[in-house]
CSV table of C-alpha atoms and ligand atoms in Angstrom, one decimal:
chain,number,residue,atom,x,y,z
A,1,UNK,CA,0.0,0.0,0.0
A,2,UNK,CA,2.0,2.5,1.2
A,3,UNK,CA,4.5,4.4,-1.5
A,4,UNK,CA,8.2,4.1,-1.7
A,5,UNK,CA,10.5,6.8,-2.9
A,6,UNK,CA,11.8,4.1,-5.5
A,7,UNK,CA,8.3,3.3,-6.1
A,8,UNK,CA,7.7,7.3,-7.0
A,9,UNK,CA,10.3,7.1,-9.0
A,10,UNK,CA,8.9,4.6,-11.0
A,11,UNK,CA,6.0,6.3,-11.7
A,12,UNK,CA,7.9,9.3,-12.8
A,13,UNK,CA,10.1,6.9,-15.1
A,14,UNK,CA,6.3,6.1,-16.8
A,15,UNK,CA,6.3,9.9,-17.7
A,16,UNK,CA,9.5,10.1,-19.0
A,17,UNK,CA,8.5,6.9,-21.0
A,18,UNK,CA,5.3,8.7,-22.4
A,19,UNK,CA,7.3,11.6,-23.5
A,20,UNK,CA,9.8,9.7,-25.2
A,21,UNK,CA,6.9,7.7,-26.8
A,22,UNK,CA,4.6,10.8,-27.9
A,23,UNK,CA,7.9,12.7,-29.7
A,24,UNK,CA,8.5,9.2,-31.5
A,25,UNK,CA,4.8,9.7,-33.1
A,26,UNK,CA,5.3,13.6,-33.8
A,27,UNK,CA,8.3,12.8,-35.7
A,28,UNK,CA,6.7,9.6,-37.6
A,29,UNK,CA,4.0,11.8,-38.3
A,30,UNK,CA,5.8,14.7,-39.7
A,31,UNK,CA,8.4,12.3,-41.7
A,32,UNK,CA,4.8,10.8,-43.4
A,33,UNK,CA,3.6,13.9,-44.6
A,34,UNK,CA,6.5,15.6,-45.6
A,35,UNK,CA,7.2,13.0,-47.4
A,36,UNK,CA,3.3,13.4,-49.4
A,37,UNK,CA,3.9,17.3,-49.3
A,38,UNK,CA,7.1,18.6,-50.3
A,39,UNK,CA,5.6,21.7,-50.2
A,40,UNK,CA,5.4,21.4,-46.4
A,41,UNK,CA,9.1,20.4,-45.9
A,42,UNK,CA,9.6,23.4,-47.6
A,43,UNK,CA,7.5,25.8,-45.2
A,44,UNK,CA,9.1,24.2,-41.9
A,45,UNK,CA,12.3,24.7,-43.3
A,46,UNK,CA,11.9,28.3,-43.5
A,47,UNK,CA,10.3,28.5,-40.4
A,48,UNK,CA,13.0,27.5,-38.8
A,49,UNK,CA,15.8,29.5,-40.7
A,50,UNK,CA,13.6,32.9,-40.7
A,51,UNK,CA,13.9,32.4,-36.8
A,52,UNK,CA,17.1,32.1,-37.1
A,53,UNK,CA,18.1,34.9,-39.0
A,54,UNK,CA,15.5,37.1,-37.0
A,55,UNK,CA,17.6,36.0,-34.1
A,56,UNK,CA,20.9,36.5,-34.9
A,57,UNK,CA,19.9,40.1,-36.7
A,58,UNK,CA,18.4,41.0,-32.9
A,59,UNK,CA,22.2,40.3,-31.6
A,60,UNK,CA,23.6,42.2,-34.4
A,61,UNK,CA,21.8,45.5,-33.8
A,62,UNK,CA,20.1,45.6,-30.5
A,63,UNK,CA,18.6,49.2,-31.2
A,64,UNK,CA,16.3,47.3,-33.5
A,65,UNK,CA,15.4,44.3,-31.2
A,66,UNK,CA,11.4,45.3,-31.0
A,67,UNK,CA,11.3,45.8,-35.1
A,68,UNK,CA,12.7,42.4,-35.6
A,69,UNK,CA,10.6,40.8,-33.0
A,70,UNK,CA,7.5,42.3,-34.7
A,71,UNK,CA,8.5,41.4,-38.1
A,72,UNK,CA,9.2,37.8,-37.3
A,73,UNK,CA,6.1,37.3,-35.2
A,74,UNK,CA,4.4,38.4,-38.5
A,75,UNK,CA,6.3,36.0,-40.5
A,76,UNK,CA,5.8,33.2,-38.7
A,77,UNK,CA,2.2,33.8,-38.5
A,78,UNK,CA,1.6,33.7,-41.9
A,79,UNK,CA,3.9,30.9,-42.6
A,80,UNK,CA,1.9,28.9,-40.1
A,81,UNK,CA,-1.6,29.6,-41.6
A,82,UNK,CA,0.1,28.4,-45.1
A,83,UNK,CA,0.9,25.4,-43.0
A,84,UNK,CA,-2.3,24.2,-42.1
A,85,UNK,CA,-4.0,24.9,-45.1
A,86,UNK,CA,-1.5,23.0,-46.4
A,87,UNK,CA,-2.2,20.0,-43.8
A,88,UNK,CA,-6.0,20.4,-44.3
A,89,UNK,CA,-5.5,20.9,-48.5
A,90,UNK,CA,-4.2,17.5,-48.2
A,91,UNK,CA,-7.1,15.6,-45.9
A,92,UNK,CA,-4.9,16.0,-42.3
A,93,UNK,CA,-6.5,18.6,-39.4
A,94,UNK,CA,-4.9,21.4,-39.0
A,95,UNK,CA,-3.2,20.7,-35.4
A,96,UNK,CA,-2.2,17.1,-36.9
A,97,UNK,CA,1.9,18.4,-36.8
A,98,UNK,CA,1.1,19.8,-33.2
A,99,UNK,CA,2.8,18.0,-30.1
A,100,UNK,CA,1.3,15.5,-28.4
A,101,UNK,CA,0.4,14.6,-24.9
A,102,UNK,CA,-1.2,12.5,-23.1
A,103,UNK,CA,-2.0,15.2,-20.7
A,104,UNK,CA,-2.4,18.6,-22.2
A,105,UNK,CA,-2.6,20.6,-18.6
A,106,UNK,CA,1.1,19.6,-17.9
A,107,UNK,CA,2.0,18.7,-20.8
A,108,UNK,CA,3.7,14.9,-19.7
A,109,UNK,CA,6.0,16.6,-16.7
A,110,UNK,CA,3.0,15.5,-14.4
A,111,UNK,CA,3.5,18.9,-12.2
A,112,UNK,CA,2.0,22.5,-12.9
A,113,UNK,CA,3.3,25.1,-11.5
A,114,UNK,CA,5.6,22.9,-8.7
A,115,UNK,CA,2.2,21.3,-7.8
A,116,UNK,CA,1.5,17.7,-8.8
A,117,UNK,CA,-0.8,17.2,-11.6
A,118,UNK,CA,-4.6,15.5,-11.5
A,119,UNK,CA,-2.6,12.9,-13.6
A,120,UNK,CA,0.2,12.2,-11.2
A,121,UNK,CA,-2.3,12.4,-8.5
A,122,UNK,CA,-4.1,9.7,-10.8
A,123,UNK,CA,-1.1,7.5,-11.4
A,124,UNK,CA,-0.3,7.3,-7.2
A,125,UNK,CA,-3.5,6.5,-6.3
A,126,UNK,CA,-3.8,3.8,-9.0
A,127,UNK,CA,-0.7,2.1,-7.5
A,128,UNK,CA,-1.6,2.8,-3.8
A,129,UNK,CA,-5.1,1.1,-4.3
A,130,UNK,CA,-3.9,-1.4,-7.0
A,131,UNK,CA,-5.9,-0.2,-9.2
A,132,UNK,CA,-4.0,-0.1,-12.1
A,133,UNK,CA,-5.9,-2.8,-14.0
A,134,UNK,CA,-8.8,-0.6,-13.9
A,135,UNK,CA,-7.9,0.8,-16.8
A,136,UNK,CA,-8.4,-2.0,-18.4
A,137,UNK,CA,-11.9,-2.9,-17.1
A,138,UNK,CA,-13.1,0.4,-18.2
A,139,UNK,CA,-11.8,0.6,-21.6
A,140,UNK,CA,-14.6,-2.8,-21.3
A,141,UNK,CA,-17.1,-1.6,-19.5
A,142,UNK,CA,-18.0,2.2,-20.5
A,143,UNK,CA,-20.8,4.0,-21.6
A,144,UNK,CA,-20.3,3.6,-25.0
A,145,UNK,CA,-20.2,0.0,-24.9
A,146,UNK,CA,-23.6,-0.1,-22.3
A,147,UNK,CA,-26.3,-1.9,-23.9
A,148,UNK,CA,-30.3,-1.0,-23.1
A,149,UNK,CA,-30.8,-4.2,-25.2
A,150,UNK,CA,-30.3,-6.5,-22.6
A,151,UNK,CA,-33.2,-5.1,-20.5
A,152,UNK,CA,-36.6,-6.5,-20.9
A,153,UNK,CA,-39.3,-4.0,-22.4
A,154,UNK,CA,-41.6,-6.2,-20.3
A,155,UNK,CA,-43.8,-4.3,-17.8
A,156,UNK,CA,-43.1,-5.4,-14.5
A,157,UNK,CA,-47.1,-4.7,-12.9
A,158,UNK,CA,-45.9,-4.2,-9.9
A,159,UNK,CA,-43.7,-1.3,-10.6
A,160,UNK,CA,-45.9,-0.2,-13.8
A,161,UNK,CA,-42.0,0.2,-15.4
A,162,UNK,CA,-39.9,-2.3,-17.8
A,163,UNK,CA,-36.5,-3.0,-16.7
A,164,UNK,CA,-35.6,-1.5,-20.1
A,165,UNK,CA,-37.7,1.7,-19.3
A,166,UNK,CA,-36.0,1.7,-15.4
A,167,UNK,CA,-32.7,1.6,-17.2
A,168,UNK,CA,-33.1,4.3,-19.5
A,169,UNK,CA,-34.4,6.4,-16.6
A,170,UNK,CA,-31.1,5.4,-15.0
A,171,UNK,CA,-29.0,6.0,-17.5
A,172,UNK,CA,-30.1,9.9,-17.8
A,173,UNK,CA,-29.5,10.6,-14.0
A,174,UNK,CA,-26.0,9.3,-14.2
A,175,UNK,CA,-25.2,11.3,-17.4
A,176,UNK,CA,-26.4,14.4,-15.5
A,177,UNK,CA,-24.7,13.6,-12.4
A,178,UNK,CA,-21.6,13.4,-14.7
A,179,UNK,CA,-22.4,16.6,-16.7
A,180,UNK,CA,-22.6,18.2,-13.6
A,181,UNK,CA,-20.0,17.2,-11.8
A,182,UNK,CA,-18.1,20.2,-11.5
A,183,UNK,CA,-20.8,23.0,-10.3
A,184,UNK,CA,-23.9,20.5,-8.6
A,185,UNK,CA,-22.7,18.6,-5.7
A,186,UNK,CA,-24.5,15.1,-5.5
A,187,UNK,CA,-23.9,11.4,-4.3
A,188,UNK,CA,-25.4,8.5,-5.9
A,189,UNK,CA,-26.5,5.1,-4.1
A,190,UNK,CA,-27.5,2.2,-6.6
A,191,UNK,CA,-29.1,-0.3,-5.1
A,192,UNK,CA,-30.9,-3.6,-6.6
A,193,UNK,CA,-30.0,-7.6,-7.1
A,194,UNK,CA,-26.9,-8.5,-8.2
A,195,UNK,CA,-26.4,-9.0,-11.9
A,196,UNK,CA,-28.7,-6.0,-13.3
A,197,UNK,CA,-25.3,-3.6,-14.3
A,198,UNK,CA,-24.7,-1.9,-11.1
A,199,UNK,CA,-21.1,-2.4,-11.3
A,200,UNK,CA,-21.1,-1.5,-14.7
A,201,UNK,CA,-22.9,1.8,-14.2
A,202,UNK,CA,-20.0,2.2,-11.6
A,203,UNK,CA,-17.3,1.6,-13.8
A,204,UNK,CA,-19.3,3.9,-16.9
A,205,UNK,CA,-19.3,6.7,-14.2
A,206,UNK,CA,-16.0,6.2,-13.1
A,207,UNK,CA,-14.5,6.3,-16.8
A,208,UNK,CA,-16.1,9.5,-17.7
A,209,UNK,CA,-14.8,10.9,-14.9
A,210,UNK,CA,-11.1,9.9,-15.1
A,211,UNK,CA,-11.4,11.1,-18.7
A,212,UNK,CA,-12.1,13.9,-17.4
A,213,UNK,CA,-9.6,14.8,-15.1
A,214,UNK,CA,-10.9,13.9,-11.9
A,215,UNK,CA,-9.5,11.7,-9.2
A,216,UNK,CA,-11.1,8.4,-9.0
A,217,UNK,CA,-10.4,5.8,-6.5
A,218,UNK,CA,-12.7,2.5,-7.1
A,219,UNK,CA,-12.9,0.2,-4.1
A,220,UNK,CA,-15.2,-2.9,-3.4
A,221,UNK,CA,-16.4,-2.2,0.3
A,222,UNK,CA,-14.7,-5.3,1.0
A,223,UNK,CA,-11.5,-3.9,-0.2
A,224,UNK,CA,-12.2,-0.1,2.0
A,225,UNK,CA,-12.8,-1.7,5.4
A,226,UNK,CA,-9.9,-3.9,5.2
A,227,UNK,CA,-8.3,-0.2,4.2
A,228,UNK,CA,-9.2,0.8,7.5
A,229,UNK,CA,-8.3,-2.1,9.1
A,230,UNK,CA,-4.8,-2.6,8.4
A,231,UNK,CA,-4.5,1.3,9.1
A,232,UNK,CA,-6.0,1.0,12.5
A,233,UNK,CA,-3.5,-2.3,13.4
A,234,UNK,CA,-0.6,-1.3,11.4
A,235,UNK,CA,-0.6,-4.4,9.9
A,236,UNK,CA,3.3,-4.6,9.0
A,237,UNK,CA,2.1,-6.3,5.6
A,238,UNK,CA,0.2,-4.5,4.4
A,239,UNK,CA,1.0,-0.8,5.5
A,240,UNK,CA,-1.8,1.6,5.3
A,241,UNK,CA,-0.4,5.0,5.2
A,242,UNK,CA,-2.0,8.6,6.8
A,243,UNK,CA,-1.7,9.6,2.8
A,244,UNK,CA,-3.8,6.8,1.8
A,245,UNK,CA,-6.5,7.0,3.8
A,246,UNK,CA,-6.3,11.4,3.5
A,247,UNK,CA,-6.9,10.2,-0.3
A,248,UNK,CA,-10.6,8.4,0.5
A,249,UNK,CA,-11.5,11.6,2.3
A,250,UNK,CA,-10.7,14.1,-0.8
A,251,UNK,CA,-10.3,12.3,-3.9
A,252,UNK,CA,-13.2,13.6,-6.0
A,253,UNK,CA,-15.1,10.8,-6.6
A,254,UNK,CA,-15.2,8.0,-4.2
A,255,UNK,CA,-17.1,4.6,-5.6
A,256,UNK,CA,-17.9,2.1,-2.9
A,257,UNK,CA,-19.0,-1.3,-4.7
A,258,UNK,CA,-21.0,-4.0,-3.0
A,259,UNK,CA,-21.6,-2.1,0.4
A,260,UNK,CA,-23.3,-4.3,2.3
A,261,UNK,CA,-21.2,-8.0,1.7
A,262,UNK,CA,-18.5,-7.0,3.6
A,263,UNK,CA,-18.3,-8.3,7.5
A,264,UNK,CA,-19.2,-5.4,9.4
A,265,UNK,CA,-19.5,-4.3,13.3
A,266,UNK,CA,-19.5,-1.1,15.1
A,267,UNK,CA,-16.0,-0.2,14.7
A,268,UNK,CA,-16.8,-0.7,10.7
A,269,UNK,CA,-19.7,1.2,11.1
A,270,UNK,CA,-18.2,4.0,13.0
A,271,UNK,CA,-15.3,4.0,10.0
A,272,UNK,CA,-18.1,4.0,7.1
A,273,UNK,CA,-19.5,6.7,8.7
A,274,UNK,CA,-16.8,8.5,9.3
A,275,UNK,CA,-15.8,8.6,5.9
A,276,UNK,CA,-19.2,9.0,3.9
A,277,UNK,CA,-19.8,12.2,6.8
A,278,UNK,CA,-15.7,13.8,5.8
A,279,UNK,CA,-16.5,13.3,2.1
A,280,UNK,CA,-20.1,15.1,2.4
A,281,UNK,CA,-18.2,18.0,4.4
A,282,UNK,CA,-15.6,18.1,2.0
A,283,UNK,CA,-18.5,18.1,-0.9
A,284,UNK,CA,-16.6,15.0,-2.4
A,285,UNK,CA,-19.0,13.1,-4.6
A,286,UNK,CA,-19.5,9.1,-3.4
A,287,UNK,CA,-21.4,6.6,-5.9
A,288,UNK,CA,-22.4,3.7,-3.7
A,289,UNK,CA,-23.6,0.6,-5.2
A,290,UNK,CA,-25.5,-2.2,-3.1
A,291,UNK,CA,-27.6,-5.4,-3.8
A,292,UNK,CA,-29.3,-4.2,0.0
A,293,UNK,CA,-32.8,-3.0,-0.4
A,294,UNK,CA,-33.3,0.5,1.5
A,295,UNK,CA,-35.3,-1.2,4.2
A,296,UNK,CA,-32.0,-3.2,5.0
A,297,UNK,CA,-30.2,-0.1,5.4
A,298,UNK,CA,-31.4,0.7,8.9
A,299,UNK,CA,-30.4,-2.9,9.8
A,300,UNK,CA,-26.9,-3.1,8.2
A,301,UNK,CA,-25.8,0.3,9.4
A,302,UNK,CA,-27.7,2.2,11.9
A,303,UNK,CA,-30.3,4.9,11.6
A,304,UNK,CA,-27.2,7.2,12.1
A,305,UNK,CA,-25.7,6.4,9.0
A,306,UNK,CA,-29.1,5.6,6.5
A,307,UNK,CA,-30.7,9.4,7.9
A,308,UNK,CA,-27.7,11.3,8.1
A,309,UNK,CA,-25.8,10.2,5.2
A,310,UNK,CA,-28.2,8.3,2.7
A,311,UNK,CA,-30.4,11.3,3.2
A,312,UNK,CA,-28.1,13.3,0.9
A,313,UNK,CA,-27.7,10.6,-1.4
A,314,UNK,CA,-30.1,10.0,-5.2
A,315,UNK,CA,-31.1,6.6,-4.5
A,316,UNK,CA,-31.5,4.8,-8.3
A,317,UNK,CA,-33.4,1.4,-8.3
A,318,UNK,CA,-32.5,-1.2,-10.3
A,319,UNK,CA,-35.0,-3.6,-11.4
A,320,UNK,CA,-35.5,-6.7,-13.9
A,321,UNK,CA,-33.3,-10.1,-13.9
A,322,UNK,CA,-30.2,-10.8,-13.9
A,323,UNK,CA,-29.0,-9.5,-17.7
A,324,UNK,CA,-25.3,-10.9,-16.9
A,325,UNK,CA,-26.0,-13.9,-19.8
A,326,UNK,CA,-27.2,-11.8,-22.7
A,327,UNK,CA,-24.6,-9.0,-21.7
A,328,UNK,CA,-22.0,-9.5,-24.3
A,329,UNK,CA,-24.1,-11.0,-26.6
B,401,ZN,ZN1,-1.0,16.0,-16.2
C-alpha cells in the first residue's frame, strides 16, 4: 500500500517513458507527410531559418530588437496559416503536426506550477489502491459499450415500469450527475440484485470521470474496510499509510462497490460513517452501489448512517433479472 521513494520514482520513469513515446509519433508523423507534401518540408524549413536569421539580426543591432521581434512574429504567423491549409488541403486537421500529450494541462511533466498534476495524482493513487488494471476494465465496460438491449421491455405490474424503461431512466440521471460534476454537488446510491449492471454503471461513471480529469479511487467495500483495518492495526504487511486514507476523504469521486457484503461491526460502522460524513463536508461526490434494499439499510448500518448520510444521497433502483447472460451478446 504505502509508497516508496523508489516506487515514486517509478511512476515518474512512466512519464518520461510517455514523453519519449509521444515525440516518437510527432516525428513519424511529420516524416509521413513531408514526405506526401514537399511543399510542407519546404515551409518548416523556412520556419526555422527565418527564426534564425531574425535571431541573430536582434544580436547584431540591439537598437532594432522590437522591429525584428514584430516582423518575425508576422512571418511566422503567416507561414503557419500556409501550414495548415497546407495539412487540411491534403485531408490532415490542422493541429495534426502539433505535439502530443497525453495530458495537455502539464503537458507529460506531471507537475503544474511545482504542484502535482490530476494525472500524477491519478497514477499514485492507482498504484496505492492497486488499481491499475482498472484501466483495463473500463476501456470494457463504459458507456459507449452499455447496452439497453439487454433489458426487458416487459412491464413489470408491480412497478408499472420495464426494466428497459427503469434503465433508460437510469442511465439519464447518471449522465447528469456526470455533466454536472463540476458545479452540482451530489452522491449517488444504486441499489438492486446482483447481476442488473450496477457495477457496470460504476465503472461507466468512473471512466467519464477519469477522462475527465478527476480523481477516481474504485474500491469494493470489501476492499475499504480492510483499508481501515490494516491502518487501525498497522498491519506490518500491508501498510496503510496517513496519505492513503487522506486520499478516500478528498479524492473527487469516491465509488464504494458491493456495500453491504462486507463483514461489518460497530467499529466498521463508525469508519463507514466517518468517511461518507468527511466526504459530504468536504462536498466529495460518493457513488455507492449495493444489492441491499433500503429497508435493509437501517439494519446493516444504523439509523445514524441511513438518515444522516443516505439522506443526501439519489437513490436509483434497479430492477429486472439478472442480464449478466445476454450482456456480451
Ligand atoms: Zn497531467
Amino acid at each position: 500500500m504505502s509508497m516508496t521513494a523508489s516506487d515514486f520514482n517509478k511512476i515518474l520513469r512512466t512519464y518520461d517513458n510517455k514523453q519519449a513515446k509521444n515525440r516518437q509519433s510527432e516525428k513519424t508523423r511529420q516524416e509521413k507527410v513531408f514526405n506526401e507534401i514537399p511543399k510542407l518540408a519546404e515551409l518548416h524549413k523556412r520556419i526555422s531559418s527565418i527564426s534564425l536569421t531574425s535571431i541573430m539580426s536582434a544580436i547584431e543591432h540591439p537598437d532594432r530588437k522590437d522591429y525584428y521581434e514584430q516582423d518575425l512574429k508576422e512571418n511566422l504567423a503567416l507561414l503557419k496559416m500556409q501550414k495548415k491549409a497546407l495539412l487540411i488541403e491534403n485531408g490532415y486537421s490542422e493541429n495534426y503536426l502539433d505535439p502530443i500529450y497525453d495530458c495537455f494541462d502539464c503537458n507529460d511533466t506531471g507537475y503544474i506550477a511545482n504542484q502535482k498534476c490530476h494525472c500524477l495524482n491519478q497514477a499514485i493513487i492507482d498504484f496505492s489502491y492497486e488499481q491499475s488494471n482498472l484501466k483495463t476494465i473500463l476501456d470494457k465496460e463504459n458507456f459507449d459499450t452499455f447496452s439497453f438491449n439487454v433489458y426487458s421491455k416487459e412491464k413489470d405490474v408491480k412497478l408499472g415500469i420495464s426494466p428497459y424503461d427503469n434503465m433508460r431512466s437510469v442511465h439519464n440521471l447518471c449522465m447528469n450527475f456526470i455533466k454536472t460534476f463540476n458545479t452540482d454537488f451530489k452522491n449517488l446510491i444504486l441499489y438492486g440484485h446482483s447481476g442488473l449492471g450496477k457495477t457496470f454503471l460504476c465503472n461507466s461513471i468512473a471512466k467519464e470521470l477519469l477522462d475527465s480529469s478527476h480523481t477516481v479511487i474504485y474500491l469494493s467495500a470489501f476492499q475499504l474496510f480492510r483499508l481501515f483495518e490494516n491502518y487501525r492495526f498497522h498491519k506490518e504487511e500491508e501498510i496503510v499509510t496517513n496519505d492513503d486514507i487522506e486520499n478516500i476523504f478528498i479524492c473527487d469521486l469516491l465509488i464504494i462497490d458491493d456495500l453491504g457484503t462486507e463483514f461489518s461491526n460497530a467499529v466498521t460502522k463508525a469508519e463507514l460513517f466517518n468517511c461518507l460524513n468527511t466526504r459530504l463536508l468536504n462536498k466529495k461526490s460518493t457513488v455507492v452501489s449495493t444489492n441491499l434494499a433500503p429497508g435493509q439499510w437501517v439494519d446493516q448500518y444504523s439509523e445514524r448512517i441511513t438518515s444522516r448520510i443516505f439522506g443526501y444521497y439519489t437513490s436509483l433502483k434497479f430492477i429486472g433479472s439478472d442480464i449478466r447472460m445476454n450482456r456480451y451478446n
